[in-house]
XYZ file of C-alpha atoms in Angstrom:
716
model
C 98.240 119.299 90.466
C 101.250 117.023 90.247
C 101.236 114.071 92.600
C 104.364 113.675 94.716
C 105.618 110.826 96.871
C 105.329 113.045 99.926
C 101.682 113.453 99.278
C 101.034 109.847 98.507
C 102.139 108.804 101.981
C 100.794 111.755 103.941
C 97.540 112.166 105.785
C 94.695 112.122 104.954
C 94.874 109.140 102.620
C 94.434 109.881 99.012
C 92.128 106.937 98.772
C 89.786 108.744 101.116
C 88.069 106.983 103.954
C 89.440 103.503 104.689
C 86.881 101.921 107.046
C 87.814 98.524 108.587
C 85.965 95.903 110.574
C 82.455 96.670 109.259
C 79.853 94.639 111.294
C 76.164 94.466 112.037
C 75.040 94.117 115.591
C 73.422 90.668 116.217
C 69.955 92.326 116.311
C 70.642 94.145 113.027
C 69.875 97.579 114.465
C 73.371 98.948 114.410
C 76.140 99.095 111.892
C 79.712 99.553 113.396
C 82.955 100.380 111.621
C 86.475 101.370 112.377
C 87.246 104.737 110.807
C 90.673 106.284 110.383
C 91.264 109.938 111.262
C 91.781 112.686 108.747
C 94.903 113.853 110.535
C 96.305 110.371 111.119
C 95.432 107.813 108.501
C 96.832 104.981 110.666
C 94.729 105.653 113.788
C 91.196 104.075 114.013
C 88.239 104.937 116.152
C 84.980 102.969 116.639
C 81.878 104.475 114.995
C 78.309 103.336 115.028
C 75.402 103.968 112.703
C 71.872 103.636 114.247
C 69.731 102.173 111.529
C 66.546 103.246 113.160
C 67.306 107.062 113.199
C 70.002 107.164 110.527
C 72.657 108.811 112.729
C 76.380 108.247 112.964
C 78.188 108.619 116.340
C 81.705 107.937 117.574
C 81.315 105.165 120.120
C 84.947 104.940 121.239
C 87.593 107.597 120.786
C 90.900 105.756 120.869
C 92.931 108.698 121.888
C 90.745 109.534 124.833
C 90.356 106.004 126.004
C 93.736 104.458 125.178
C 96.669 104.776 127.523
C 99.437 104.743 124.908
C 100.907 101.737 126.675
C 103.352 99.717 124.627
C 102.042 96.435 123.327
C 103.507 93.157 124.351
C 105.848 91.430 121.935
C 103.261 88.726 121.408
C 100.570 91.199 120.387
C 103.108 93.054 118.144
C 103.879 89.812 116.389
C 100.095 89.003 115.983
C 99.599 92.370 114.317
C 102.536 91.701 112.076
C 100.916 88.460 111.030
C 97.808 90.472 110.112
C 99.869 93.068 108.350
C 98.581 95.793 110.504
C 101.680 96.445 112.526
C 101.637 100.198 111.831
C 98.024 100.759 112.739
C 97.080 102.567 115.957
C 94.069 102.931 118.129
C 91.343 100.233 117.729
C 92.167 97.455 115.296
C 89.337 94.958 116.282
C 86.205 94.680 118.326
C 83.428 92.257 119.314
C 79.643 92.684 119.657
C 77.951 91.158 122.698
C 75.288 88.622 121.721
C 72.503 90.860 123.242
C 73.601 93.763 120.978
C 73.862 96.039 124.070
C 77.690 96.478 124.297
C 80.933 95.972 122.383
C 84.243 94.499 123.672
C 87.109 96.711 122.558
C 90.799 95.955 122.974
C 92.947 99.147 123.209
C 96.678 99.453 123.950
C 96.855 95.933 125.465
C 93.805 96.219 127.783
C 90.129 95.451 127.387
C 87.061 97.845 127.504
C 83.350 97.364 127.270
C 81.705 100.165 125.251
C 77.983 101.044 125.522
C 76.027 102.343 122.621
C 75.496 105.687 124.463
C 79.213 106.515 124.436
C 80.126 105.095 127.902
C 83.238 103.048 128.230
C 84.049 100.668 131.079
C 87.606 99.347 131.611
C 87.703 95.583 132.132
C 91.451 94.934 132.589
C 94.339 97.017 133.821
C 97.477 94.951 133.718
C 101.049 95.393 132.388
C 100.572 92.299 130.329
C 98.549 92.396 127.087
C 95.325 90.388 126.959
C 95.516 88.400 123.652
C 92.661 86.945 121.685
C 89.784 88.419 123.687
C 86.283 87.160 123.129
C 82.805 87.188 124.563
C 81.179 83.683 124.911
C 78.256 82.758 122.758
C 75.652 83.909 125.410
C 77.726 86.898 126.368
C 78.050 85.785 129.968
C 81.771 85.120 129.959
C 84.832 87.211 128.971
C 87.803 85.170 127.818
C 91.418 86.078 126.787
C 94.983 84.768 126.829
C 97.474 86.076 129.301
C 100.879 84.669 130.132
C 100.338 81.687 127.826
C 97.197 80.577 129.706
C 93.502 80.960 128.914
C 91.603 83.113 131.362
C 87.830 83.238 131.811
C 85.610 85.397 133.881
C 81.932 86.449 134.166
C 81.078 89.736 132.405
C 80.287 92.170 135.207
C 81.113 89.590 137.783
C 84.100 87.968 139.352
C 87.503 88.661 137.838
C 88.831 86.380 135.220
C 90.962 83.389 136.384
C 93.184 81.030 134.372
C 91.346 77.773 133.485
C 94.281 76.047 131.758
C 97.246 74.512 133.696
C 100.386 76.423 134.618
C 102.998 74.641 132.606
C 106.668 74.113 133.781
C 108.032 75.133 130.374
C 107.640 78.471 128.735
C 107.419 76.756 125.381
C 103.859 75.629 126.102
C 100.898 77.903 125.220
C 97.121 77.472 125.697
C 94.487 79.365 123.826
C 96.787 80.705 121.094
C 97.441 79.714 117.482
C 100.981 78.714 116.786
C 103.273 80.794 114.478
C 102.636 79.049 111.206
C 98.817 78.956 111.780
C 98.827 82.692 112.222
C 101.291 83.389 109.447
C 100.389 80.812 106.729
C 96.992 79.174 107.589
C 94.953 82.323 108.163
C 94.032 81.207 111.684
C 94.532 83.460 114.778
C 92.031 81.777 116.996
C 93.349 79.334 119.613
C 89.988 78.574 121.438
C 86.362 78.184 120.431
C 83.240 78.578 122.626
C 80.386 76.116 122.054
C 76.755 77.289 121.644
C 75.200 78.027 125.050
C 78.708 78.250 126.638
C 78.630 74.580 127.877
C 82.048 73.628 126.578
C 85.160 75.276 125.074
C 87.690 73.837 122.710
C 91.255 75.082 123.453
C 94.435 74.532 121.533
C 97.637 73.615 123.322
C 100.970 73.795 121.580
C 104.582 73.160 122.639
C 107.299 74.902 120.741
C 110.073 72.869 122.370
C 110.791 70.893 119.145
C 111.059 74.155 117.063
C 114.569 75.364 116.309
C 115.659 78.589 117.931
C 116.992 81.257 115.521
C 118.747 84.438 116.590
C 117.112 87.441 114.950
C 118.886 90.803 115.228
C 116.488 93.699 114.970
C 118.732 96.614 114.098
C 117.295 99.968 115.112
C 118.529 103.514 114.523
C 120.215 103.893 117.989
C 120.000 100.391 119.413
C 119.758 96.721 118.339
C 117.673 93.929 119.931
C 118.732 90.330 119.798
C 115.679 88.075 119.800
C 115.961 84.303 120.202
C 112.795 83.202 118.238
C 111.475 79.725 117.750
C 111.121 79.650 113.984
C 110.099 76.518 112.051
C 112.160 76.864 108.863
C 111.331 74.624 105.953
C 112.386 71.068 106.692
C 112.626 71.478 110.409
C 110.112 70.453 113.233
C 106.950 72.357 113.828
C 105.287 72.921 117.254
C 103.549 69.968 118.784
C 99.736 70.848 118.611
C 96.880 69.246 120.562
C 93.213 70.163 121.044
C 91.275 69.845 124.320
C 87.675 70.340 125.250
C 86.699 71.520 128.779
C 84.046 73.279 130.770
C 84.320 77.010 131.226
C 85.958 76.635 134.557
C 88.659 74.222 133.094
C 86.968 71.014 134.484
C 86.036 67.872 132.648
C 88.910 68.271 130.286
C 89.377 65.715 127.448
C 91.844 65.528 124.635
C 90.600 65.307 121.079
C 91.903 62.307 119.189
C 93.731 63.901 116.212
C 95.349 60.786 115.071
C 98.737 58.891 115.584
C 100.634 61.169 113.146
C 101.570 64.228 115.273
C 103.178 66.080 112.396
C 100.050 67.855 111.041
C 98.370 71.267 110.984
C 95.291 72.165 113.011
C 93.549 73.972 110.199
C 90.046 74.962 111.380
C 87.756 74.276 114.302
C 83.891 74.721 114.421
C 80.998 73.697 116.647
C 77.837 72.236 115.302
C 74.848 74.579 115.742
C 73.407 72.330 118.551
C 76.782 72.045 120.295
C 76.785 68.231 120.207
C 79.622 67.918 117.752
C 82.931 69.630 117.192
C 84.258 69.703 113.705
C 88.035 69.734 113.181
C 89.917 70.153 109.847
C 93.219 68.286 109.941
C 95.727 69.109 107.211
C 98.686 66.823 106.684
C 102.229 68.254 106.675
C 102.576 67.762 102.926
C 99.279 69.765 102.481
C 97.849 67.507 99.846
C 95.066 65.902 102.095
C 92.528 67.684 104.383
C 90.393 65.415 106.712
C 87.192 66.676 108.187
C 86.813 65.159 111.669
C 83.582 64.806 113.619
C 84.470 64.867 117.304
C 82.381 63.853 120.321
C 83.067 66.795 122.778
C 82.306 64.592 125.746
C 84.958 61.954 125.001
C 87.263 63.467 122.349
C 86.722 60.527 120.066
C 87.007 61.539 116.377
C 85.901 59.980 113.122
C 86.666 61.102 109.546
C 83.614 62.665 107.987
C 85.160 63.234 104.545
C 88.516 63.803 102.985
C 89.680 66.436 100.434
C 92.612 65.328 98.266
C 94.680 67.761 96.125
C 95.061 67.146 92.435
C 98.290 65.499 91.559
C 101.103 68.124 91.399
C 99.018 70.644 93.437
C 98.147 71.427 97.054
C 95.172 72.087 99.284
C 94.230 75.749 99.152
C 92.952 76.214 102.722
C 89.878 78.423 103.018
C 87.304 79.735 105.325
C 84.547 79.608 102.620
C 82.376 77.079 104.354
C 79.333 77.117 106.675
C 77.696 74.523 108.865
C 73.917 74.699 108.749
C 71.394 74.214 111.354
C 70.345 70.822 109.948
C 73.945 69.512 110.212
C 74.630 69.792 106.601
C 77.551 71.964 105.143
C 78.124 74.376 102.350
C 81.639 73.693 101.350
C 84.363 75.151 98.969
C 86.485 72.760 96.949
C 88.769 72.597 93.894
C 87.866 69.005 93.125
C 86.706 69.809 89.542
C 89.745 72.037 88.914
C 88.169 75.387 89.944
C 87.091 76.659 93.441
C 83.400 75.969 93.618
C 80.711 75.521 96.322
C 79.133 72.099 97.219
C 76.401 71.042 99.580
C 77.506 68.107 101.763
C 74.435 66.338 103.114
C 73.720 62.802 104.203
C 77.287 61.820 103.290
C 77.063 63.097 99.734
C 78.269 66.183 97.889
C 75.967 68.157 95.527
C 77.748 70.721 93.346
C 76.170 74.174 93.671
C 78.334 76.189 91.243
C 80.288 75.149 88.260
C 82.276 76.510 85.288
C 85.763 77.803 84.384
C 85.700 80.422 87.089
C 86.332 80.701 90.719
C 84.209 81.353 93.875
C 86.424 83.655 95.879
C 84.219 83.856 99.050
C 81.141 82.390 100.590
C 79.282 85.445 101.877
C 76.222 84.127 103.593
C 73.556 81.320 103.676
C 69.959 82.333 104.269
C 68.716 79.124 105.812
C 65.171 80.187 106.113
C 64.663 80.862 102.469
C 67.437 78.497 101.143
C 69.592 81.014 99.425
C 73.435 81.029 99.072
C 75.385 84.273 98.566
C 78.869 84.340 97.193
C 81.523 86.426 95.388
C 83.062 85.123 92.137
C 84.887 86.037 89.013
C 82.241 84.388 86.796
C 81.699 87.275 84.480
C 85.123 88.814 84.523
C 88.310 87.364 85.933
C 89.479 90.847 86.758
C 86.325 92.023 88.476
C 84.580 89.957 91.113
C 80.788 90.207 91.695
C 78.343 89.065 94.298
C 75.770 86.356 93.331
C 73.088 84.290 94.838
C 71.762 80.765 94.067
C 69.039 78.542 95.363
C 70.436 75.944 97.700
C 67.919 73.197 96.729
C 67.814 74.073 93.039
C 71.121 75.637 92.073
C 70.481 76.993 88.657
C 72.395 79.878 87.088
C 73.698 82.364 89.598
C 71.963 85.718 89.857
C 74.317 88.743 90.003
C 73.518 91.267 92.636
C 76.235 93.905 92.098
C 77.327 96.464 89.453
C 79.724 94.947 86.958
C 81.431 98.332 86.562
C 83.168 97.689 89.855
C 85.199 95.014 91.596
C 82.876 93.880 94.337
C 83.257 91.916 97.599
C 80.693 91.317 100.380
C 80.006 89.919 103.786
C 76.631 89.366 105.512
C 74.922 89.180 108.878
C 74.389 85.744 110.451
C 70.837 85.436 109.022
C 72.106 86.455 105.549
C 69.483 89.101 105.270
C 71.792 92.145 104.789
C 74.749 92.576 102.457
C 77.834 94.663 103.360
C 79.287 95.430 99.969
C 82.689 96.969 99.320
C 83.618 97.981 95.811
C 86.011 100.026 93.692
C 87.030 100.667 90.211
C 90.134 102.090 88.374
C 88.768 105.622 88.953
C 86.696 105.199 92.164
C 88.458 104.601 95.482
C 86.860 101.960 97.749
C 83.225 102.475 98.619
C 81.025 100.460 100.954
C 77.255 100.266 101.389
C 74.508 98.342 103.101
C 72.209 96.349 100.826
C 69.200 94.049 101.105
C 69.321 90.484 100.028
C 68.432 91.442 96.534
C 71.416 93.764 96.283
C 69.426 96.976 96.516
C 71.412 99.658 98.350
C 69.924 100.802 101.614
C 72.533 103.279 102.758
C 76.058 104.206 102.128
C 78.631 103.209 104.805
C 81.322 105.141 102.853
C 80.389 106.741 99.552
C 83.834 108.165 99.228
C 83.010 110.175 96.159
C 85.977 112.026 94.657
C 84.459 115.508 94.744
C 84.681 118.637 96.802
C 87.244 118.206 99.584
C 88.080 114.590 98.929
C 91.862 114.190 99.287
C 92.165 112.883 95.769
C 90.022 115.541 94.092
C 92.956 117.890 93.331
C 94.640 115.084 91.396
C 91.665 113.446 89.685
C 91.890 115.297 86.428
C 95.591 114.337 86.074
C 94.884 110.619 86.588
C 95.998 108.471 83.644
C 93.758 105.704 82.554
C 94.522 101.998 82.917
C 94.583 99.632 79.878
C 94.205 95.872 80.097
C 95.093 93.021 77.769
C 96.180 89.395 77.523
C 99.235 87.420 76.353
C 99.919 83.688 76.060
C 102.292 81.607 78.326
C 104.408 78.993 76.734
C 101.832 76.288 77.562
C 99.056 78.371 76.000
C 97.340 79.640 79.114
C 96.129 83.217 79.235
C 98.124 85.892 81.117
C 96.346 89.086 81.987
C 98.294 92.431 82.082
C 97.587 96.041 83.098
C 99.304 99.193 81.888
C 99.227 102.887 82.746
C 100.826 105.339 80.289
C 102.054 108.845 81.036
C 101.207 111.826 78.863
C 103.381 110.985 75.748
C 104.760 112.923 72.923
C 104.447 111.431 69.427
C 107.675 109.779 68.240
C 109.238 109.487 71.705
C 109.995 106.236 73.566
C 109.339 105.912 77.376
C 110.759 103.856 80.164
C 108.785 101.101 81.883
C 108.397 100.631 85.585
C 107.546 96.946 85.408
C 105.958 95.868 88.696
C 105.486 92.210 89.827
C 104.643 90.033 92.880
C 104.382 86.660 91.090
C 103.827 84.451 94.116
C 100.959 82.041 94.879
C 97.667 83.037 96.562
C 97.802 86.581 95.189
C 96.135 88.235 92.135
C 97.481 91.642 91.362
C 95.855 92.502 88.028
C 92.256 93.539 88.665
C 89.970 96.437 87.541
C 89.799 97.760 91.057
C 91.399 100.814 92.716
C 95.165 100.857 92.906
C 97.522 102.725 95.212
C 97.904 106.254 93.945
C 101.657 105.661 94.162
C 101.399 104.251 90.695
C 100.085 107.572 89.419
C 102.981 109.367 91.081
C 105.444 107.102 89.185
C 103.574 107.747 85.958
C 103.602 111.453 86.555
C 107.383 111.177 86.577
C 107.244 109.917 82.903
C 107.222 106.061 83.346
C 104.913 103.518 81.922
C 103.618 101.283 84.763
C 103.124 97.636 83.673
C 102.095 94.516 85.539
C 101.248 90.913 84.541
C 99.872 87.984 86.549
C 101.984 84.915 85.827
C 101.021 81.285 86.151
C 100.968 80.343 89.877
C 98.887 83.331 90.818
C 95.440 83.058 92.358
C 91.832 82.859 91.351
C 92.445 81.131 88.006
C 91.986 77.511 88.900
C 94.274 74.508 89.542
C 95.830 74.217 86.177
C 96.976 77.848 86.325
C 98.513 77.489 89.658
C 100.165 74.029 89.221
C 103.238 75.042 87.158
C 105.080 76.469 90.209
C 104.673 73.185 92.260
C 108.253 72.246 93.227
C 109.467 74.672 90.584
C 109.254 78.192 92.132
C 111.282 80.824 90.228
C 111.018 79.303 86.763
C 107.422 79.395 85.191
C 106.823 82.790 86.872
C 110.044 84.198 85.399
C 109.225 82.844 81.965
C 105.748 84.598 82.063
C 107.179 87.837 83.167
C 109.663 87.601 80.261
C 106.659 87.231 77.933
C 105.462 90.582 79.261
C 108.891 92.117 78.798
C 109.165 90.881 75.209
C 105.673 92.229 74.448
C 106.711 95.596 75.809
C 109.778 95.722 73.622
C 107.509 95.482 70.498
C 105.547 98.573 71.376
C 106.584 101.765 69.480
C 106.226 104.013 72.503
C 108.373 101.869 74.816
C 112.141 102.315 75.031
C 113.331 98.707 74.898
C 116.488 99.553 76.673
C 114.797 101.131 79.638
C 112.599 98.429 81.254
C 113.181 98.360 84.999
C 111.714 95.690 87.179
C 110.511 96.101 90.738
C 109.017 93.688 93.351
C 108.748 93.331 97.177
C 108.880 90.044 99.263
C 108.086 87.332 96.769
C 108.264 90.078 94.189
C 111.796 90.864 95.412
C 112.752 87.260 94.921
C 111.275 87.447 91.418
C 113.431 90.453 90.634
C 116.573 88.446 91.495
C 115.410 85.382 89.565
C 114.530 87.544 86.519
C 117.950 89.173 86.532
C 119.717 85.898 86.850
C 117.689 84.127 84.145
C 117.913 86.822 81.475
C 120.966 89.047 81.786
C 120.596 92.145 79.583
C 116.818 91.822 79.138
C 116.064 94.387 81.874
C 117.775 97.696 82.288
C 117.795 97.490 86.064
C 116.072 95.677 88.978
C 114.826 96.602 92.388
C 114.552 93.828 94.936
C 112.679 94.638 98.205
C 112.880 92.260 101.130
C 113.602 89.292 98.865
C 113.549 85.563 99.886
C 116.960 84.565 98.582
C 117.094 80.944 99.869
C 113.840 79.087 100.579
C 115.399 77.091 103.360
C 115.231 80.295 105.433
C 111.488 80.598 105.080
C 108.878 78.819 107.200
C 107.593 75.277 106.907
C 103.893 75.694 106.022
C 104.271 78.209 103.215
C 107.445 76.761 101.706
C 106.732 73.074 101.860
C 103.256 73.611 100.463
C 104.681 74.667 97.079
C 108.236 73.283 97.203
C 108.080 70.060 99.226
C 110.532 69.355 102.017
C 114.168 70.305 101.527
C 115.263 67.011 103.190
C 113.586 65.056 100.325
C 113.340 67.635 97.541
C 116.785 69.341 97.774
C 117.055 69.529 93.953
C 113.972 71.623 93.794
C 115.247 74.021 96.444
C 118.570 74.311 94.694
C 116.962 75.109 91.409
C 114.627 77.710 93.057
C 117.420 79.431 94.978
C 118.079 83.149 94.186
C 121.361 82.921 96.126
C 123.233 80.133 94.379
C 123.175 81.821 90.920
C 123.600 85.409 92.218
C 126.939 85.792 90.244
C 124.888 85.823 87.048
C 123.457 89.259 87.972
C 125.220 91.704 85.671
C 122.477 94.378 85.392
C 122.153 97.227 87.879
C 120.400 96.046 91.046
C 119.098 97.872 94.088
C 118.590 95.749 97.261
C 116.136 97.082 99.935
C 115.216 95.548 103.203
C 113.902 96.508 106.679
C 116.545 95.643 109.309
C 114.004 94.306 111.804
C 111.981 92.135 109.395
C 110.719 89.058 111.195
C 108.845 87.725 108.161
C 111.525 87.585 105.406
C 114.389 87.793 107.889
C 117.196 90.311 107.160
C 119.690 87.362 106.723
C 118.091 86.826 103.303
C 119.603 90.075 102.119
C 122.873 89.949 104.031
C 123.696 86.556 102.597
C 122.972 87.932 99.085
C 124.971 91.068 99.689
C 127.949 89.005 101.015
C 127.853 86.694 98.067
C 127.803 89.536 95.530
C 130.624 91.313 97.354
C 132.788 88.166 97.288
C 132.113 87.760 93.625
C 133.101 91.360 93.001
C 129.696 92.164 91.580
C 128.617 95.797 91.907
C 125.141 96.596 93.256
C 123.413 99.195 95.316
C 121.603 98.735 98.613
C 119.565 100.632 101.125
C 118.683 99.103 104.467
C 116.193 100.663 106.972
C 116.920 100.453 110.714
C 113.938 99.543 112.843
C 111.612 98.775 109.808
C 109.888 95.412 109.581
C 108.668 93.634 106.400
C 106.557 96.517 105.305
C 108.982 99.404 105.230
C 106.928 102.567 105.404
C 105.830 105.748 107.036
C 105.042 109.407 106.151
C 108.833 110.149 105.895
C 110.418 106.710 105.357
C 108.218 105.863 102.364
C 109.097 108.965 100.309
C 112.771 108.248 101.187
C 112.462 104.744 99.866
C 110.855 105.861 96.569
C 113.225 108.718 96.028
C 116.040 106.176 96.491
C 114.496 104.002 93.772
C 114.143 106.868 91.368
C 117.595 108.163 92.097
C 118.950 104.591 91.385
C 117.068 104.507 88.051
C 118.384 107.963 87.109
C 121.961 106.908 87.944
C 121.669 104.085 85.449
C 120.001 106.001 82.704
C 116.432 104.610 83.099
C 114.845 107.938 82.619
C 112.052 109.526 80.555
C 112.899 111.186 77.248
C 113.969 114.832 77.361
């Protein structure tokens, strides 16, 4: 059966079940997961698996319990930060420490669900409750409302605000500031101590942050939003950290140093609650200090410091764990690759080593002294789960099947593995395993048989091929290719996809969006290559883009294009390039750098001028435009736009609050004033991820029609 764009974006998802938020109850007796519906792939309900009787049951039906109330703007923006803005129903939940109930936010309010299907509503307000949590003992419920932290007893008195009412609406308590959410992978703004004795709370003031006017253009109306947005080179929010009792009393400020222009990166409590650990990242992002804080006084001392290699940056991570004895399992790139270390008694002991990268710390079994982690040790394109002995870290032992790309998480005791895996032919699966990697039960087998949504298309799926090329400095570049059914002697067009930006690896041996197979079904070769600067390859592979975005990546993509032109089945005059976000920026830079090399380019939601993007992301790689203006000028896709002579299609959501719409309007105006022809399609009401069951097919038909109009078509 031929795969169409309409079917790719319809329900049920061709990839089958897409469970999210897999968790084990604290007592290990229940497995819970968010499952999407067959008739609406974007709506999720809460399901539970009783490990004692082996039965699944729906614990919370989001349609029956939810009110359909519109989310607050703050919650909408949080979901955009998590790239789940289009999801509905239940998107997160929290187990109570006694394993008897689950806190579930739905449609802006909070509910407490029992394991027998009962659901009790905790809040009923027009305002959304942000960042809800149950305290460490489960006695308290906490959340943010109206920029203040509220705390109440579970099943007792109603919650009350425990942080001050501020005179200015620029001050927020208990929330993470914009750049922490967007670029530092931190949504938390408060942290309960063990036994609920104290709580650490972030306070931030956005008053110094510039106000930008963002026009969100919808189909029948437009909204003007005055948003405080810290563009590169401009002031960030002022951030402070406080420690207080659960009722807001005995409040002390943590001493975070005299330099107020920093990032609050991570906050953790020691297991005994006697120490608060704070990770302080400098604005340049080449130094990370681990602070040890006395929660009674707020006094801080530097425990250790991580310094980035020259010409590199700190890759902030959550791959660390404080142990009961006060020592720390820590991830660092100090030897040039991301590896694990044991920090104890003031010294670091390296646990893993070699020319490969630990991609996640999955768990630490403190009773038996075992460390579990995911890494690309055996194959840079297929991560596996491993274990080592904490006291005697010899060669890692692999616990997963190398035929798949594997990832894992664990329960707090690190006795049970939650493994997710996929391959080029197998959509994502997940299963429960013991600490030796032996599968106990499937969470989602997702076998492509019978009535699986992808089963009618499986026989038509074209295989993926992998290979390597060399960058100009000799480093290895990995590529991936899918060929259509080809006739001997004919040459075929290439749909050359790219992202190219830092902190992302696109070429793997895992499952890919069936969209690619739909493109191949139309007679195109799909090709992708990971350039220098992409993730999971070590410091030396990332460093070339430092203060030089848009140059080494473009050169590496050109290596891929020149290779394609040597292949006898490729039409060298029909190589079209496509990218979104950073990939859209790459499309522009590639067209500007090498006119005539590509037949056409599609740029989706591109960053055209890095001064328009936020501080934390942009300055990490490019420096500050006030002191590194030459680097920004060189990296601009806007300044050399007149060099674009090849056909170009510009796409953008008109309500994008990530890569703001001004990036594309500035480019369009510049091309128009230079009398440069180009095509464009803008989507009213759509944000950074333009999409939906109708909008997505429209976008892809637009792309295909654009290619056809410029002769980038399969042979007759």
